[in-house]
mmCIF file of C-alpha atoms in Angstrom:
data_model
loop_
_atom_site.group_PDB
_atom_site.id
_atom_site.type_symbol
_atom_site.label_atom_id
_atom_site.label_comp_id
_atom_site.label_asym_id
_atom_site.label_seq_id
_atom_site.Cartn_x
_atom_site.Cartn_y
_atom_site.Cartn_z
ATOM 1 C CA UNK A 1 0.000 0.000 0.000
ATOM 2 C CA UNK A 2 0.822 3.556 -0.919
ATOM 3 C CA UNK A 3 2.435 5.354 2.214
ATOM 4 C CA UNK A 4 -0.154 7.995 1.518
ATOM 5 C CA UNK A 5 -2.706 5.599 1.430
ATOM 6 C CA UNK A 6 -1.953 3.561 4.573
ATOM 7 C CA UNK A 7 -1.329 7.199 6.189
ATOM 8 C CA UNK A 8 -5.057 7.664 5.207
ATOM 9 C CA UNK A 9 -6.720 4.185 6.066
ATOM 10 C CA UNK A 10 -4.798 4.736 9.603
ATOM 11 C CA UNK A 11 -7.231 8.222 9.817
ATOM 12 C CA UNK A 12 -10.281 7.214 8.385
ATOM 13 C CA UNK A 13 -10.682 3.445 9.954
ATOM 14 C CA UNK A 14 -12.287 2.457 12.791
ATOM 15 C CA UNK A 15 -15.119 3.674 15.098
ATOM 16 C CA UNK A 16 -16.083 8.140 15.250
ATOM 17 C CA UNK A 17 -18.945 9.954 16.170
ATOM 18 C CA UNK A 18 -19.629 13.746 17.370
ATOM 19 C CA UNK A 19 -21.586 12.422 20.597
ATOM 20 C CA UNK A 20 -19.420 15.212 22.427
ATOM 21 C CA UNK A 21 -20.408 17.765 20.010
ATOM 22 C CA UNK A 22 -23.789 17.002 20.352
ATOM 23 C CA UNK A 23 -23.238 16.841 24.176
ATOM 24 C CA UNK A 24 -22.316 20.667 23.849
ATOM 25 C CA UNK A 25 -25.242 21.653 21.904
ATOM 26 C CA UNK A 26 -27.644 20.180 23.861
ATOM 27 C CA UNK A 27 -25.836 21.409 27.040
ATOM 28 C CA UNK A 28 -25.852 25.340 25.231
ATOM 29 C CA UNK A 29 -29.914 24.874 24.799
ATOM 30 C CA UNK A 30 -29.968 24.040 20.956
ATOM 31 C CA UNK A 31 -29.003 20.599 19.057
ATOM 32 C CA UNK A 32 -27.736 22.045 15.717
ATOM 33 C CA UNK A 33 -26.027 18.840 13.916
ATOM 34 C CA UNK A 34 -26.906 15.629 13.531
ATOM 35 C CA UNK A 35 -25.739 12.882 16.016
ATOM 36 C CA UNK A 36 -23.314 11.260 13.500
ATOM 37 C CA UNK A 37 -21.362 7.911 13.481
ATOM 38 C CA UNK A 38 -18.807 6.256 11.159
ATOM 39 C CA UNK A 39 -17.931 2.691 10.931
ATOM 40 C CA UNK A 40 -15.243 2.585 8.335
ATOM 41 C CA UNK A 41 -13.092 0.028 7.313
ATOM 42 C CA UNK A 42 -10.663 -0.950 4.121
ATOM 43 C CA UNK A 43 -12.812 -3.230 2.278
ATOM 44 C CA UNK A 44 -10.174 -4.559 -0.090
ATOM 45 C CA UNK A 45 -11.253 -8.320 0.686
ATOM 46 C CA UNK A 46 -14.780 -7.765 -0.087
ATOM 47 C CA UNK A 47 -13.750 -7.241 -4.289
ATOM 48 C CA UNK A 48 -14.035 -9.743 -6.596
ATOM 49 C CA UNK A 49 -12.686 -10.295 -9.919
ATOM 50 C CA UNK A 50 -10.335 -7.548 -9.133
ATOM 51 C CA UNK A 51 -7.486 -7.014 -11.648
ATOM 52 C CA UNK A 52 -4.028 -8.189 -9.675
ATOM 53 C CA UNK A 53 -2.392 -4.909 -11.196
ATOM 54 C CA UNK A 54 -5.286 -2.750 -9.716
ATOM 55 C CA UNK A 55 -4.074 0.349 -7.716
ATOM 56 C CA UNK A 56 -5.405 1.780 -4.503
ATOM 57 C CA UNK A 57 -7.611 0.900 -1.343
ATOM 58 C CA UNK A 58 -11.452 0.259 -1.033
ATOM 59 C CA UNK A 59 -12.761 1.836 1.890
ATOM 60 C CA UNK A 60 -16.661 0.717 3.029
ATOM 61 C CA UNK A 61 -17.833 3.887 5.724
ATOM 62 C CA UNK A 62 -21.140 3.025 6.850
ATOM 63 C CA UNK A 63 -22.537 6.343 8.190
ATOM 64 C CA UNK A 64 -25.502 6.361 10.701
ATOM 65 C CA UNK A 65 -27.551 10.102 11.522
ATOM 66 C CA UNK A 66 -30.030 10.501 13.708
ATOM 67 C CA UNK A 67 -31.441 14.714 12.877
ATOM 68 C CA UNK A 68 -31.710 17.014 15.783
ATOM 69 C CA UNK A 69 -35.084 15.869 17.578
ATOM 70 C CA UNK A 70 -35.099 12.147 16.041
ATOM 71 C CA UNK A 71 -35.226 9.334 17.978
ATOM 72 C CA UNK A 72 -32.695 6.325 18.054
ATOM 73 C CA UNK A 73 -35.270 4.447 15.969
ATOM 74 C CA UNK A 74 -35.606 7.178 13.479
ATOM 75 C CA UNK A 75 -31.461 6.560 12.818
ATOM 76 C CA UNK A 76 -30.777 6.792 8.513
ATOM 77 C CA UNK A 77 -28.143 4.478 7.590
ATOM 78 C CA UNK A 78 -26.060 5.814 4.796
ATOM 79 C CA UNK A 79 -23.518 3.395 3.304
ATOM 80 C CA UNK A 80 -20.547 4.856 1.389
ATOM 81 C CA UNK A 81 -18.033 3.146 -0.808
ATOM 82 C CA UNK A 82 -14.606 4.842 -1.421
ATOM 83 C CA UNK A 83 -12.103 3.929 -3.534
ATOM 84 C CA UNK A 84 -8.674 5.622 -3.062
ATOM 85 C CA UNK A 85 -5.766 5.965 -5.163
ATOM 86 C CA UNK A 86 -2.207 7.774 -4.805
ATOM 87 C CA UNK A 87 -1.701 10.782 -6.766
ATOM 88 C CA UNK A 88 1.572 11.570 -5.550
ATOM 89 C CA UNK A 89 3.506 10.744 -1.985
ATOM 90 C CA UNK A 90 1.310 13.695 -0.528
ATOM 91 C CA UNK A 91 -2.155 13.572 -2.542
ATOM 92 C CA UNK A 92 -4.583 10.756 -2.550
ATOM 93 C CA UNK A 93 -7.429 10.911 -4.404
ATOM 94 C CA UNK A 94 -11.445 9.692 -3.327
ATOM 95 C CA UNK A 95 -13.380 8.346 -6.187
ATOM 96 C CA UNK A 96 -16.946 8.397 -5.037
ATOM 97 C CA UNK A 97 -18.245 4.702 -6.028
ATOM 98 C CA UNK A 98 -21.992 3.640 -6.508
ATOM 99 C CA UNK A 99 -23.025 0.280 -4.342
ATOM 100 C CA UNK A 100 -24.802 -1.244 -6.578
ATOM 101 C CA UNK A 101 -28.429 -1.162 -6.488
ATOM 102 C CA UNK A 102 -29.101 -5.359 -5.713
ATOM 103 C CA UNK A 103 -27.142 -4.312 -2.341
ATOM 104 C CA UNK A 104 -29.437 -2.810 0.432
ATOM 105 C CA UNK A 105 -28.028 -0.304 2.532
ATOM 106 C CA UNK A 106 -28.762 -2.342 6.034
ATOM 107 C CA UNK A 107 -26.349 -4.987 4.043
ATOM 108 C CA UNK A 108 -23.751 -2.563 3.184
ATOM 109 C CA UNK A 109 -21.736 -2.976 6.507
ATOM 110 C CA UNK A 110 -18.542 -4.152 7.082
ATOM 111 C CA UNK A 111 -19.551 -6.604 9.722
ATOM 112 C CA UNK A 112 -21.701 -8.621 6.808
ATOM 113 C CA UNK A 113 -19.279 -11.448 6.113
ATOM 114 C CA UNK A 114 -21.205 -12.251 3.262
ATOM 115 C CA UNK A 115 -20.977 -8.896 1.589
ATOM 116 C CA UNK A 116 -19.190 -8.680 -1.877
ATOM 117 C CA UNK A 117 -18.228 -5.993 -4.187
ATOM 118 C CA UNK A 118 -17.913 -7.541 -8.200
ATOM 119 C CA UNK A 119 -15.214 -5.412 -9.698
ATOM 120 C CA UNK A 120 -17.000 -6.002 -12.833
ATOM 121 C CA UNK A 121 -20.254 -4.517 -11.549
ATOM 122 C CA UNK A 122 -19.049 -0.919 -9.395
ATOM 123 C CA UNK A 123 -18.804 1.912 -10.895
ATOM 124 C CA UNK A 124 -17.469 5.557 -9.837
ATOM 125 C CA UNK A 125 -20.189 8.263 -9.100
ATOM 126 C CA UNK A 126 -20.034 11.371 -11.532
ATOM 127 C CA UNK A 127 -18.462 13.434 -8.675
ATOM 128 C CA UNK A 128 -14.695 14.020 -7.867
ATOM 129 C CA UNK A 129 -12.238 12.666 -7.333
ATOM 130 C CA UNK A 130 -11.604 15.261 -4.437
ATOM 131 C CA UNK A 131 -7.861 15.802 -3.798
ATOM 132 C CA UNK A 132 -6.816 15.335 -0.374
ATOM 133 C CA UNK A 133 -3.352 17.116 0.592
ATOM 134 C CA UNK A 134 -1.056 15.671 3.666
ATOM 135 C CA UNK A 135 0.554 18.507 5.435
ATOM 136 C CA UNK A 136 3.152 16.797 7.436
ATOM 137 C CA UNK A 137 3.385 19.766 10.027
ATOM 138 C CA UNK A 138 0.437 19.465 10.766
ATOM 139 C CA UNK A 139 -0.164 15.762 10.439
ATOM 140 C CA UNK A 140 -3.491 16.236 9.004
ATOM 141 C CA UNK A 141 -5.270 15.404 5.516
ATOM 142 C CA UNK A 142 -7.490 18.651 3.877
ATOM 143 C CA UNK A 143 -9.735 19.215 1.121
ATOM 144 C CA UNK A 144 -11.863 21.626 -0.407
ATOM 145 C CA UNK A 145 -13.262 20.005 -3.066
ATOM 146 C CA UNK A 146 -16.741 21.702 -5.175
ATOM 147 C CA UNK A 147 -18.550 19.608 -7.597
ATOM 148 C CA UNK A 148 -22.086 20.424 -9.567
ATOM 149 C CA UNK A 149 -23.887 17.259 -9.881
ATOM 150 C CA UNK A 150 -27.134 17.215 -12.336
ATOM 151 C CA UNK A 151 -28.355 21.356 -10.561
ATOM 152 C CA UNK A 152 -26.772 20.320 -6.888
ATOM 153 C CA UNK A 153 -23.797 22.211 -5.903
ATOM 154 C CA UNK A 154 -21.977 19.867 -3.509
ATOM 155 C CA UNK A 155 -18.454 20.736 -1.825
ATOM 156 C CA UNK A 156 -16.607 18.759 0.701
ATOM 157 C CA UNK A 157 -14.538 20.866 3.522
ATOM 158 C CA UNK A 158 -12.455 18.297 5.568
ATOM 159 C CA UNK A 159 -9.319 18.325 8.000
ATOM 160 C CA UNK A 160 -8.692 14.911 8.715
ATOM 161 C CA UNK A 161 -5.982 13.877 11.575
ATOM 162 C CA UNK A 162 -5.470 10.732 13.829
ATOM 163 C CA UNK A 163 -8.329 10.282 16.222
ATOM 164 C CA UNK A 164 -10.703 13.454 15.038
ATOM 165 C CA UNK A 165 -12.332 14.825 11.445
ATOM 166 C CA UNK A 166 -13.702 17.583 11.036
ATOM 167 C CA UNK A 167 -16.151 17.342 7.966
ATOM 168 C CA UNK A 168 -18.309 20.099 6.055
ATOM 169 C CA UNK A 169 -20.558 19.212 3.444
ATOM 170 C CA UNK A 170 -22.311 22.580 2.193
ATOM 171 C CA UNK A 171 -25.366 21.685 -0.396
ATOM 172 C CA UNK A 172 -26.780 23.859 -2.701
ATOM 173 C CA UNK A 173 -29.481 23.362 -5.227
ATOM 174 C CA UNK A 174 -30.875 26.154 -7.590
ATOM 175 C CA UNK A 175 -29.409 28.461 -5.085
ATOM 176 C CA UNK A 176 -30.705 27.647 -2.412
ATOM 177 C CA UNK A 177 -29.006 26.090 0.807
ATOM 178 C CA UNK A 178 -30.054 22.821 2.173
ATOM 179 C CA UNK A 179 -27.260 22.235 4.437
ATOM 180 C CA UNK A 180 -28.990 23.228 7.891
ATOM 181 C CA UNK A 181 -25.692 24.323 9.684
ATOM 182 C CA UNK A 182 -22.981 26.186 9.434
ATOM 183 C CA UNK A 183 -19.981 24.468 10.876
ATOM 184 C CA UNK A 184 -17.961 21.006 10.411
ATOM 185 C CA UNK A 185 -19.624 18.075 12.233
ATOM 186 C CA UNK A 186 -16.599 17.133 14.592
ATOM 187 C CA UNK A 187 -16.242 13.155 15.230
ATOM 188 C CA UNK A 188 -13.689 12.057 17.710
ATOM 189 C CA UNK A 189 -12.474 8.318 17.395
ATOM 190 C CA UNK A 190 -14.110 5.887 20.301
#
């Protein structure tokens, strides 16, 4: 694996969620963001009929939200499906993929031993790739990536370091916002 890409997996993997955020919003009278949580995990094992010559990582991130004044059995379960490759020793790339449609999103987790990605059958979304830039001063992954998708304007703010991300996704369609807050959501490794 890529030294950018391992430094990348090493963020991104494992258990985060912004319960402490939340915590402080509810504490300061007003829940703004979503409780979130990420379950993310390199997927590599899970692809089939995958060329031996083929670059990069698979990363599955299931995402669970629960909107301010939701219940836990109102939580949305919103698979994603990365693929990353290196575009230099400081730049990896995210291609957006599409799980494909005979996959159900409660089945898209990585704890489903029977899950299984046909390389044959994914295919990228018609968004990115987004560039994400290590700064090794920082030790931390960014991106500000902006992408118009079929009248949605969609762009990804992110600061990525061991244990936390910080992630901003601003939405726009025909002008007007549908993101309904203003700051990062702020997940914290657990």
């Amino acid at each position: 694996m890529e030294p950018v890409l391992k430094k990348m997996a090493d963020i991104l993997c494992g258990t985060l969620d912004n319960q402490a955020q939340v915590d402080a919003e509810r504490a300061e009278g007003k829940q703004i963001h979503p409780y979130a949580k990420h379950v993310t995990e390199v997927c590599d094992h899970m692809i089939i009929n995958r060329p031996p010559d083929h670059p990069g990582i698979y990363i599955l991130e299931e995402s669970y939200y629960i909107q301010p004044g939701k219940t836990d059995s109102e939580t949305e379960l919103k698979p994603l499906f990365f693929y990353f490759t290196a575009k230099d020793k400081n730049t990896a790339l995210l291609h957006s993929m599409q799980i494909p449609e005979h996959i159900k999103p409660e089945e898209a987790t990585n704890a489903n031993d029977s899950l299984v990605f046909d390389f044959n059958d994914i295919e990228m979304r018609p968004w990115g790739p987004a560039e994400y830039t290590w700064h090794e001063n920082e030790k931390c992954f960014t991106v500000d990536h902006e992408d118009p998708i079929n009248g949605v304007d969609f762009r990804l703010i992110e600061t990525l370091k061991m244990g936390e991300l910080f992630v901003m996704e601003l939405v726009h369609k025909d002008g007007v916002k549908l993101t309904p807050y203003d700051t990062p959501i702020h997940y914290v490794k657990i």
